[in-house]
Tab-separated table of C-alpha atoms in Angstrom:
chain	number	residue	atom	x	y	z
A	1	MET	CA	10.986	13.396	10.622
A	2	ARG	CA	11.301	11.920	7.155
A	3	ARG	CA	14.033	9.404	6.338
A	4	PRO	CA	16.379	10.718	3.667
A	5	GLY	CA	15.175	8.705	0.704
A	6	LYS	CA	16.588	7.884	-2.674
A	7	GLY	CA	13.501	9.152	-4.450
A	8	VAL	CA	12.996	12.893	-4.789
A	9	PRO	CA	9.281	13.807	-4.575
A	10	LEU	CA	7.952	15.956	-7.394
A	11	ARG	CA	4.691	17.723	-8.017
A	12	PHE	CA	2.955	16.741	-11.239
A	13	VAL	CA	3.735	19.056	-14.115
A	14	THR	CA	3.534	18.785	-17.857
A	15	ALA	CA	7.042	18.839	-19.298
A	16	PRO	CA	8.635	18.279	-22.697
A	17	PRO	CA	9.654	14.676	-23.396
A	18	GLY	CA	12.807	13.709	-21.514
A	19	LEU	CA	12.489	16.506	-18.962
A	20	LEU	CA	11.294	16.693	-15.375
A	21	ARG	CA	10.842	19.830	-13.368
A	22	SER	CA	11.918	20.221	-9.786
A	23	ALA	CA	9.138	21.273	-7.430
A	24	ASP	CA	10.782	21.018	-4.041
A	25	SER	CA	10.988	24.729	-3.350
A	26	ALA	CA	9.719	28.107	-4.402
A	27	SER	CA	12.927	28.751	-6.317
A	28	PRO	CA	12.914	29.023	-10.113
A	29	VAL	CA	12.032	25.817	-11.915
A	30	VAL	CA	15.048	23.772	-12.988
A	31	ALA	CA	14.893	21.228	-15.808
A	32	MET	CA	16.473	17.815	-15.246
A	33	HIS	CA	17.171	15.119	-17.800
A	34	VAL	CA	16.080	11.649	-16.715
A	35	GLN	CA	18.914	9.162	-16.793
A	36	THR	CA	17.783	5.606	-17.438
A	37	GLY	CA	19.616	2.330	-17.402
A	38	SER	CA	19.740	0.742	-13.949
A	39	PRO	CA	17.024	-1.565	-12.573
A	40	LEU	CA	14.730	-0.135	-9.917
A	41	THR	CA	13.513	-1.876	-6.749
A	42	LEU	CA	10.283	-0.866	-5.021
A	43	PHE	CA	8.854	-1.830	-1.651
A	44	PHE	CA	5.109	-2.385	-1.437
A	45	CYS	CA	3.121	-3.465	1.562
A	46	GLY	CA	-0.573	-3.881	2.181
A	47	ASP	CA	-2.955	-2.303	4.654
A	48	VAL	CA	-1.448	-0.432	7.607
A	49	MET	CA	-4.020	0.128	10.369
A	50	THR	CA	-2.303	1.307	13.531
A	51	GLY	CA	-5.554	2.147	15.302
A	52	HIS	CA	-6.304	-1.523	15.949
A	53	GLY	CA	-4.073	-2.070	18.948
A	54	ILE	CA	-0.796	-0.356	18.055
A	55	ASP	CA	-1.804	3.194	18.971
A	56	PRO	CA	-2.829	2.147	22.524
A	57	LEU	CA	0.594	0.525	22.907
A	58	LEU	CA	2.286	3.772	21.919
A	59	HIS	CA	0.239	5.722	24.467
A	60	PRO	CA	-1.531	3.293	26.845
A	61	SER	CA	-3.721	5.922	28.514
A	62	GLU	CA	-5.470	6.846	25.291
A	63	LEU	CA	-8.819	5.420	24.322
A	64	LEU	CA	-8.425	5.894	20.615
A	65	SER	CA	-10.929	4.828	18.007
A	66	PRO	CA	-13.915	2.504	17.688
A	67	THR	CA	-12.803	-0.567	15.798
A	68	LEU	CA	-14.081	-3.783	14.301
A	69	ARG	CA	-16.702	-6.450	14.973
A	70	SER	CA	-17.937	-6.466	18.585
A	71	VAL	CA	-14.819	-4.692	19.837
A	72	THR	CA	-15.883	-1.387	21.367
A	73	ASP	CA	-12.480	0.241	21.689
A	74	ALA	CA	-8.942	-0.259	20.439
A	75	LEU	CA	-7.654	-1.225	23.874
A	76	GLN	CA	-9.632	-4.483	23.648
A	77	TYR	CA	-7.158	-5.724	21.036
A	78	VAL	CA	-4.374	-5.208	23.559
A	79	ARG	CA	-6.309	-7.009	26.298
A	80	ASP	CA	-6.995	-9.965	24.019
A	81	ALA	CA	-3.369	-10.238	22.941
A	82	SER	CA	-2.143	-10.059	26.540
A	83	GLN	CA	-4.429	-12.940	27.496
A	84	ASP	CA	-3.306	-15.114	24.589
A	85	ASP	CA	0.421	-14.499	24.935
A	86	LEU	CA	2.950	-12.904	27.226
A	87	PRO	CA	2.078	-9.437	28.563
A	88	LEU	CA	2.720	-6.728	26.002
A	89	PRO	CA	5.304	-4.012	26.640
A	90	ARG	CA	3.659	-0.631	27.158
A	91	PRO	CA	4.471	1.947	26.049
A	92	VAL	CA	6.469	0.922	22.975
A	93	CYS	CA	8.728	2.864	20.612
A	94	PHE	CA	7.609	3.962	17.159
A	95	ASP	CA	9.708	1.262	15.489
A	96	TYR	CA	8.235	-1.553	17.622
A	97	PRO	CA	5.461	-2.653	15.203
A	98	TRP	CA	7.865	-3.076	12.275
A	99	GLY	CA	10.120	-5.589	14.011
A	100	ASP	CA	12.202	-7.574	11.531
A	101	VAL	CA	11.003	-5.473	8.601
A	102	LEU	CA	13.494	-2.734	9.407
A	103	GLY	CA	16.485	-5.068	9.155
A	104	LEU	CA	15.169	-6.504	5.898
A	105	LEU	CA	14.777	-3.025	4.439
A	106	ARG	CA	18.344	-2.164	5.398
A	107	ARG	CA	19.413	-5.318	3.620
A	108	GLU	CA	17.298	-4.759	0.489
A	109	GLN	CA	17.707	-0.975	0.130
A	110	PRO	CA	14.624	-0.402	-2.073
A	111	ASP	CA	14.543	2.810	-4.070
A	112	LEU	CA	11.022	3.735	-2.935
A	113	ARG	CA	8.801	2.649	-0.031
A	114	LEU	CA	5.028	2.762	-0.515
A	115	VAL	CA	2.210	1.632	1.777
A	116	ASN	CA	-1.579	1.592	1.787
A	117	LEU	CA	-2.499	3.661	4.847
A	118	GLU	CA	-5.891	2.676	6.251
A	119	ALA	CA	-6.180	5.409	8.834
A	120	THR	CA	-7.202	9.035	9.110
A	121	ILE	CA	-4.500	11.228	10.659
A	122	THR	CA	-6.569	13.405	12.966
A	123	ALA	CA	-7.399	14.066	16.598
A	124	ARG	CA	-10.817	15.588	15.992
A	125	GLY	CA	-14.112	14.923	14.304
A	126	THR	CA	-16.981	12.481	14.595
A	127	PRO	CA	-16.790	9.003	13.059
A	128	VAL	CA	-19.083	8.529	10.087
A	129	ALA	CA	-22.091	6.189	10.182
A	130	THR	CA	-21.747	2.913	12.088
A	131	ARG	CA	-18.986	1.222	10.109
A	132	ALA	CA	-15.494	0.417	11.357
A	133	HIS	CA	-13.307	3.450	11.975
A	134	THR	CA	-9.611	3.851	12.450
A	135	ARG	CA	-7.370	6.831	12.893
A	136	LEU	CA	-3.743	7.670	13.516
A	137	PRO	CA	-3.253	10.462	16.075
A	138	PRO	CA	-0.940	13.126	14.653
A	139	GLN	CA	1.518	12.635	17.518
A	140	HIS	CA	1.951	9.031	16.359
A	141	LEU	CA	2.877	9.952	12.803
A	142	PRO	CA	6.561	9.091	13.475
A	143	ILE	CA	5.495	5.459	13.177
A	144	LEU	CA	5.505	5.958	9.389
A	145	ALA	CA	8.849	7.736	9.524
A	146	ALA	CA	10.247	4.764	11.457
A	147	LEU	CA	9.418	2.590	8.438
A	148	GLY	CA	11.006	5.144	6.112
A	149	VAL	CA	7.798	5.625	4.146
A	150	ASP	CA	8.057	7.775	1.020
A	151	GLY	CA	4.395	7.704	0.005
A	152	VAL	CA	1.017	6.463	1.203
A	153	VAL	CA	-2.103	5.520	-0.717
A	154	LEU	CA	-5.278	7.117	0.651
A	155	ALA	CA	-7.802	5.781	-1.867
A	156	ASN	CA	-9.271	3.204	0.490
A	157	HIS	CA	-12.253	2.641	2.757
A	158	HIS	CA	-10.832	4.472	5.794
A	159	ALA	CA	-9.839	7.788	4.204
A	160	LEU	CA	-13.028	9.546	5.355
A	161	ASP	CA	-13.696	7.625	8.571
A	162	TRP	CA	-13.673	10.953	10.409
A	163	GLY	CA	-15.368	13.043	7.786
A	164	GLU	CA	-14.081	15.782	5.534
A	165	GLY	CA	-12.273	17.471	8.413
A	166	GLY	CA	-10.371	14.284	9.113
A	167	LEU	CA	-9.303	14.009	5.475
A	168	ASP	CA	-8.152	17.625	5.509
A	169	ASP	CA	-6.085	16.919	8.640
A	170	THR	CA	-4.591	13.837	6.992
A	171	LEU	CA	-3.450	15.722	3.906
A	172	ALA	CA	-1.972	18.523	6.015
A	173	ALA	CA	-0.173	16.130	8.378
A	174	LEU	CA	1.410	14.197	5.525
A	175	ARG	CA	2.631	17.394	3.868
A	176	GLN	CA	4.172	18.559	7.127
A	177	ALA	CA	5.892	15.200	7.609
A	178	GLY	CA	7.310	15.192	4.082
A	179	ILE	CA	5.333	12.071	3.119
A	180	THR	CA	3.484	12.103	-0.189
A	181	GLY	CA	-0.172	11.099	-0.151
A	182	VAL	CA	-1.945	9.943	-3.290
A	183	GLY	CA	-5.538	8.996	-4.071
A	184	ALA	CA	-7.477	11.583	-2.047
A	185	GLY	CA	-7.909	15.339	-2.081
A	186	HIS	CA	-10.052	18.404	-1.626
A	187	ASP	CA	-11.605	17.920	-5.057
A	188	ARG	CA	-11.523	15.475	-7.943
A	189	VAL	CA	-8.469	17.023	-9.592
A	190	GLU	CA	-6.405	16.675	-6.423
A	191	ALA	CA	-7.778	13.235	-5.595
A	192	GLU	CA	-6.814	11.880	-9.019
A	193	GLN	CA	-3.472	13.683	-9.015
A	194	GLU	CA	-0.537	11.358	-9.473
A	195	ALA	CA	2.467	11.292	-7.159
A	196	GLN	CA	5.955	11.375	-8.634
A	197	TRP	CA	9.406	10.500	-7.402
A	198	LEU	CA	12.656	10.846	-9.288
A	199	VAL	CA	15.290	8.216	-8.515
A	200	PRO	CA	18.484	9.753	-9.934
A	201	GLY	CA	20.159	7.577	-12.518
A	202	LYS	CA	17.218	5.174	-12.674
A	203	ALA	CA	13.693	6.414	-13.353
A	204	ARG	CA	10.788	8.648	-12.579
A	205	ILE	CA	8.126	6.681	-10.701
A	206	ARG	CA	4.546	7.841	-11.253
A	207	VAL	CA	1.832	6.505	-8.944
A	208	PHE	CA	-1.917	6.832	-9.483
A	209	ALA	CA	-4.375	5.554	-6.849
A	210	PHE	CA	-8.084	4.733	-7.113
A	211	GLY	CA	-10.763	2.923	-5.167
A	212	HIS	CA	-13.628	0.794	-6.456
A	213	ALA	CA	-16.966	-0.104	-4.882
A	214	SER	CA	-16.096	-3.817	-4.880
A	215	SER	CA	-13.929	-3.182	-1.801
A	216	GLY	CA	-16.868	-1.800	0.164
A	217	LEU	CA	-16.189	1.856	-0.585
A	218	PRO	CA	-19.309	4.043	-0.454
A	219	ALA	CA	-19.988	5.928	-3.679
A	220	ASP	CA	-20.463	9.237	-1.862
A	221	TRP	CA	-16.781	9.172	-0.899
A	222	ALA	CA	-15.871	9.919	-4.510
A	223	ALA	CA	-14.264	13.323	-4.925
A	224	ASN	CA	-15.907	15.643	-7.418
A	225	GLU	CA	-15.449	19.198	-8.679
A	226	ASP	CA	-16.456	20.841	-5.393
A	227	HIS	CA	-16.373	17.991	-2.878
A	228	PRO	CA	-13.405	16.290	-1.158
A	229	GLY	CA	-12.950	12.546	-1.333
A	230	ILE	CA	-10.968	9.794	-2.978
A	231	GLY	CA	-10.017	8.948	-6.527
A	232	TRP	CA	-12.998	6.872	-7.576
A	233	LEU	CA	-13.575	4.337	-10.329
A	234	ASP	CA	-17.194	4.071	-11.423
A	235	ALA	CA	-16.572	0.834	-13.272
A	236	LEU	CA	-13.824	-1.527	-14.360
A	237	ASP	CA	-14.455	-1.030	-18.053
A	238	ASP	CA	-12.962	0.338	-21.259
A	239	THR	CA	-14.119	3.885	-20.539
A	240	THR	CA	-12.259	3.896	-17.232
A	241	VAL	CA	-9.132	2.464	-18.852
A	242	ALA	CA	-9.266	5.193	-21.499
A	243	ARG	CA	-9.623	7.897	-18.846
A	244	ILE	CA	-6.628	6.627	-16.869
A	245	GLY	CA	-4.613	6.020	-20.013
A	246	GLN	CA	-5.196	9.525	-21.288
A	247	ARG	CA	-3.619	10.976	-18.152
A	248	ILE	CA	-0.668	8.587	-18.247
A	249	LEU	CA	0.186	8.731	-21.922
A	250	ALA	CA	-0.227	12.487	-22.354
A	251	THR	CA	2.788	13.202	-20.155
A	252	ARG	CA	4.752	9.959	-20.344
A	253	ASN	CA	8.503	10.331	-20.796
A	254	GLU	CA	11.189	7.826	-21.558
A	255	GLY	CA	12.325	6.296	-18.280
A	256	ASP	CA	8.954	6.532	-16.510
A	257	ILE	CA	7.754	3.624	-14.377
A	258	VAL	CA	3.967	3.852	-13.963
A	259	VAL	CA	2.174	2.253	-11.002
A	260	VAL	CA	-1.603	2.148	-10.603
A	261	SER	CA	-2.835	1.359	-7.096
A	262	LEU	CA	-6.324	-0.183	-6.865
A	263	HIS	CA	-8.311	-0.702	-3.694
A	264	TRP	CA	-10.739	-3.350	-4.882
A	265	GLY	CA	-12.280	-6.768	-4.317
A	266	GLY	CA	-13.494	-8.586	-1.222
A	267	GLY	CA	-11.644	-9.194	2.011
A	268	TRP	CA	-11.309	-12.964	1.624
A	269	GLY	CA	-10.747	-15.345	-1.261
A	270	TYR	CA	-8.109	-16.317	-3.800
A	271	GLU	CA	-10.238	-16.224	-6.936
A	272	VAL	CA	-9.485	-13.447	-9.389
A	273	SER	CA	-12.619	-12.362	-11.219
A	274	ALA	CA	-12.701	-12.116	-14.996
A	275	GLU	CA	-13.577	-8.437	-14.604
A	276	GLN	CA	-10.512	-7.710	-12.487
A	277	ARG	CA	-8.192	-9.629	-14.753
A	278	SER	CA	-9.540	-7.989	-17.918
A	279	PHE	CA	-9.219	-4.537	-16.364
A	280	ALA	CA	-5.641	-5.142	-15.213
A	281	HIS	CA	-4.671	-6.436	-18.654
A	282	ALA	CA	-6.210	-3.398	-20.322
A	283	LEU	CA	-4.285	-1.060	-18.030
A	284	VAL	CA	-1.085	-2.680	-19.282
A	285	ASP	CA	-2.063	-2.908	-22.946
A	286	GLU	CA	-3.870	0.384	-23.434
A	287	ALA	CA	-2.880	2.712	-20.611
A	288	GLY	CA	0.838	1.941	-20.463
A	289	VAL	CA	0.848	0.766	-16.826
A	290	ASP	CA	3.940	-1.119	-15.651
A	291	ILE	CA	2.719	-2.322	-12.238
A	292	VAL	CA	-0.839	-2.894	-11.042
A	293	TRP	CA	-0.782	-2.811	-7.241
A	294	GLY	CA	-4.020	-4.194	-5.824
A	295	HIS	CA	-4.987	-4.224	-2.164
A	296	GLY	CA	-8.047	-4.485	0.048
A	297	SER	CA	-7.949	-8.211	0.847
A	298	HIS	CA	-6.957	-9.360	4.345
A	299	HIS	CA	-4.440	-11.832	2.953
A	300	PRO	CA	-2.135	-12.068	-0.089
A	301	ARG	CA	-3.871	-13.006	-3.347
A	302	PRO	CA	-2.554	-14.409	-6.662
A	303	ILE	CA	0.126	-12.742	-8.761
A	304	GLU	CA	0.331	-12.464	-12.532
A	305	VAL	CA	2.973	-11.322	-14.997
A	306	TYR	CA	1.230	-10.128	-18.143
A	307	HIS	CA	3.241	-9.029	-21.176
A	308	GLY	CA	6.187	-8.664	-18.834
A	309	ARG	CA	4.298	-6.395	-16.409
A	310	LEU	CA	3.573	-7.226	-12.768
A	311	ILE	CA	-0.019	-7.505	-11.556
A	312	LEU	CA	-0.554	-7.881	-7.808
A	313	TYR	CA	-4.243	-8.650	-7.357
A	314	GLY	CA	-4.045	-8.179	-3.597
A	315	ILE	CA	-1.163	-8.066	-1.142
A	316	GLY	CA	-3.057	-8.432	2.124
A	317	ASP	CA	-2.918	-6.651	5.453
A	318	PHE	CA	0.514	-5.663	6.664
A	319	GLN	CA	0.198	-4.246	10.150
A	320	GLY	CA	-2.738	-3.648	12.451
A	321	GLU	CA	-4.738	-6.175	14.409
A	322	ASN	CA	-3.117	-8.949	16.410
A	323	ARG	CA	-4.227	-11.926	14.304
A	324	ASN	CA	-3.198	-15.253	15.763
A	325	ALA	CA	-5.995	-17.488	14.498
A	326	GLU	CA	-6.729	-18.976	11.121
A	327	HIS	CA	-9.735	-17.720	9.196
A	328	GLY	CA	-11.127	-20.576	7.168
A	329	ASN	CA	-8.480	-21.522	4.597
A	330	PHE	CA	-6.597	-18.279	5.150
A	331	ARG	CA	-3.801	-17.176	7.446
A	332	PRO	CA	-4.488	-13.541	8.391
A	333	ASP	CA	-1.555	-13.657	10.800
A	334	LEU	CA	0.800	-13.893	7.816
A	335	ALA	CA	1.946	-10.853	5.841
A	336	ALA	CA	4.609	-10.199	3.237
A	337	MET	CA	7.000	-7.553	1.990
A	338	TYR	CA	6.806	-7.247	-1.804
A	339	LEU	CA	10.014	-6.191	-3.572
A	340	PRO	CA	9.615	-5.979	-7.365
A	341	CYS	CA	12.699	-5.169	-9.392
A	342	VAL	CA	11.876	-3.651	-12.771
A	343	ALA	CA	13.994	-2.941	-15.816
A	344	PRO	CA	14.271	0.585	-17.270
A	345	ASP	CA	11.491	-0.245	-19.737
A	346	GLY	CA	9.125	-1.188	-16.887
A	347	SER	CA	9.229	-4.952	-17.410
A	348	LEU	CA	9.567	-7.171	-14.375
A	349	ARG	CA	13.021	-8.571	-13.768
A	350	GLU	CA	12.349	-10.179	-10.401
A	351	LEU	CA	9.804	-10.258	-7.600
A	352	ARG	CA	10.784	-11.395	-4.146
A	353	LEU	CA	8.598	-11.656	-1.072
A	354	TRP	CA	9.680	-11.807	2.539
A	355	PRO	CA	7.038	-13.750	4.521
A	356	LEU	CA	6.225	-12.295	7.931
A	357	ARG	CA	4.050	-13.182	10.883
A	358	VAL	CA	2.216	-10.685	13.064
A	359	HIS	CA	2.827	-11.564	16.711
A	360	LEU	CA	1.987	-9.262	19.621
A	361	PHE	CA	1.417	-6.477	17.087
A	362	ARG	CA	4.974	-6.880	15.776
A	363	LEU	CA	6.138	-8.184	12.399
A	364	LYS	CA	8.608	-11.062	12.675
A	365	ARG	CA	10.235	-13.243	10.058
A	366	ALA	CA	7.926	-16.169	9.317
A	367	SER	CA	9.033	-19.688	10.154
A	368	ALA	CA	10.080	-22.077	7.400
A	369	GLY	CA	6.758	-23.870	7.772
A	370	ASP	CA	4.727	-20.685	7.491
A	371	SER	CA	6.787	-19.529	4.503
A	372	TYR	CA	6.234	-22.841	2.781
A	373	TRP	CA	2.475	-22.586	3.452
A	374	LEU	CA	2.365	-19.133	1.859
A	375	ALA	CA	4.445	-20.217	-1.143
A	376	ARG	CA	2.316	-23.303	-1.737
A	377	THR	CA	-0.970	-21.446	-1.288
A	378	LEU	CA	-0.113	-18.612	-3.670
A	379	SER	CA	1.372	-21.070	-6.171
A	380	ASP	CA	-1.840	-23.099	-6.164
A	381	ALA	CA	-3.882	-19.917	-6.538
A	382	GLY	CA	-1.629	-18.699	-9.340
A	383	THR	CA	-1.775	-21.859	-11.451
A	384	GLU	CA	-4.201	-20.404	-13.981
A	385	LEU	CA	-2.151	-17.198	-14.078
A	386	GLY	CA	1.097	-19.015	-14.802
A	387	THR	CA	2.927	-18.059	-11.596
A	388	THR	CA	4.516	-19.948	-8.737
A	389	LEU	CA	6.532	-18.908	-5.701
A	390	GLU	CA	9.768	-20.706	-4.925
A	391	MET	CA	11.428	-20.772	-1.521
A	392	GLN	CA	14.985	-19.464	-1.424
A	393	GLY	CA	17.815	-20.388	0.884
A	394	ASP	CA	17.649	-17.082	2.733
A	395	GLY	CA	13.962	-17.517	3.614
A	396	SER	CA	12.521	-15.256	0.923
A	397	LEU	CA	10.163	-16.329	-1.861
A	398	ARG	CA	10.911	-15.727	-5.538
A	399	LEU	CA	8.286	-15.498	-8.254
A	400	ALA	CA	8.584	-17.745	-11.293
A	401	TRP	CA	6.327	-17.179	-14.298
A	402	HIS	CA	5.719	-18.312	-17.851
């Protein structure tokens, strides 16, 4: 099912400096020298929530999961969209939701594709409490393969929507599909375990993923020594930075690119709190992080380049609900592909965004007007952070910073 990727997934092991160990089979361990030199391009996207309308399109007869607000079932999203626009095609293929994204990925050829998956991959269990729930039926897992996903972040506020059994199913389904999950596990050690990919001739990418209560995560979802859950941050303080840094620096090799994924902050708003900014800076300065990848907001938030390292405070929702209306001063119908290009030492060489619009549950290239709105909005929000987004002739946005 998995797209042949450029990055080779590796289990975490402690190795002498300059060496990685293959962990793709039960064969004897083979040492590999990391070759560094060429820039590396990553693909990040925000929240993927197929349960909110897309799953019923894939299999119209299914009544899938309870969803948001006053909506009592996922099919209501489809009914609403059909009333507002032309009738939706049903059923659709697994590549339908990605629309223009697939052509852009063929054009860009990123070395690694990472998403924040806000869904439990299970067909069983009872939803927890009375909050919003979303799940991805195992038979719909090819939707991730259609995007060519290499890894998914699970440290978010939907990882345990269907209880511990649902999390166990998710981890098993991802393993079977050849997709690496990070940020959740059967205990704290597994939940805080990094994911690794080796891009031959370029770098080893190491990804750590954590969730924080500011995003609405319940504290009892934290994994501990004998309880499954997510990688959990008690606080955004120096102690937490030291704990993360210890894990990163103890096994860091030349040629590593380190990404820390953070599910944090509220759903709406462009303001970056002093606490978030201080924590992100400390991750760069003290823990050796090259990219801070924040998510949890329903729309893109400001961007910062600090000491040459990229900080994404929030990259918004990517695919899920059919959002055609504005929400205050926000545009939840707009999404973006984030494509950072980093040098071998982890410093940012370039960041480009491709603006997109969600229409009939499908991602399409945004219009020039919508792209300009996104560029202007994020530039205004990034003034204090020293960043602006400039429109390019091909329709993409390019980050400028000082």
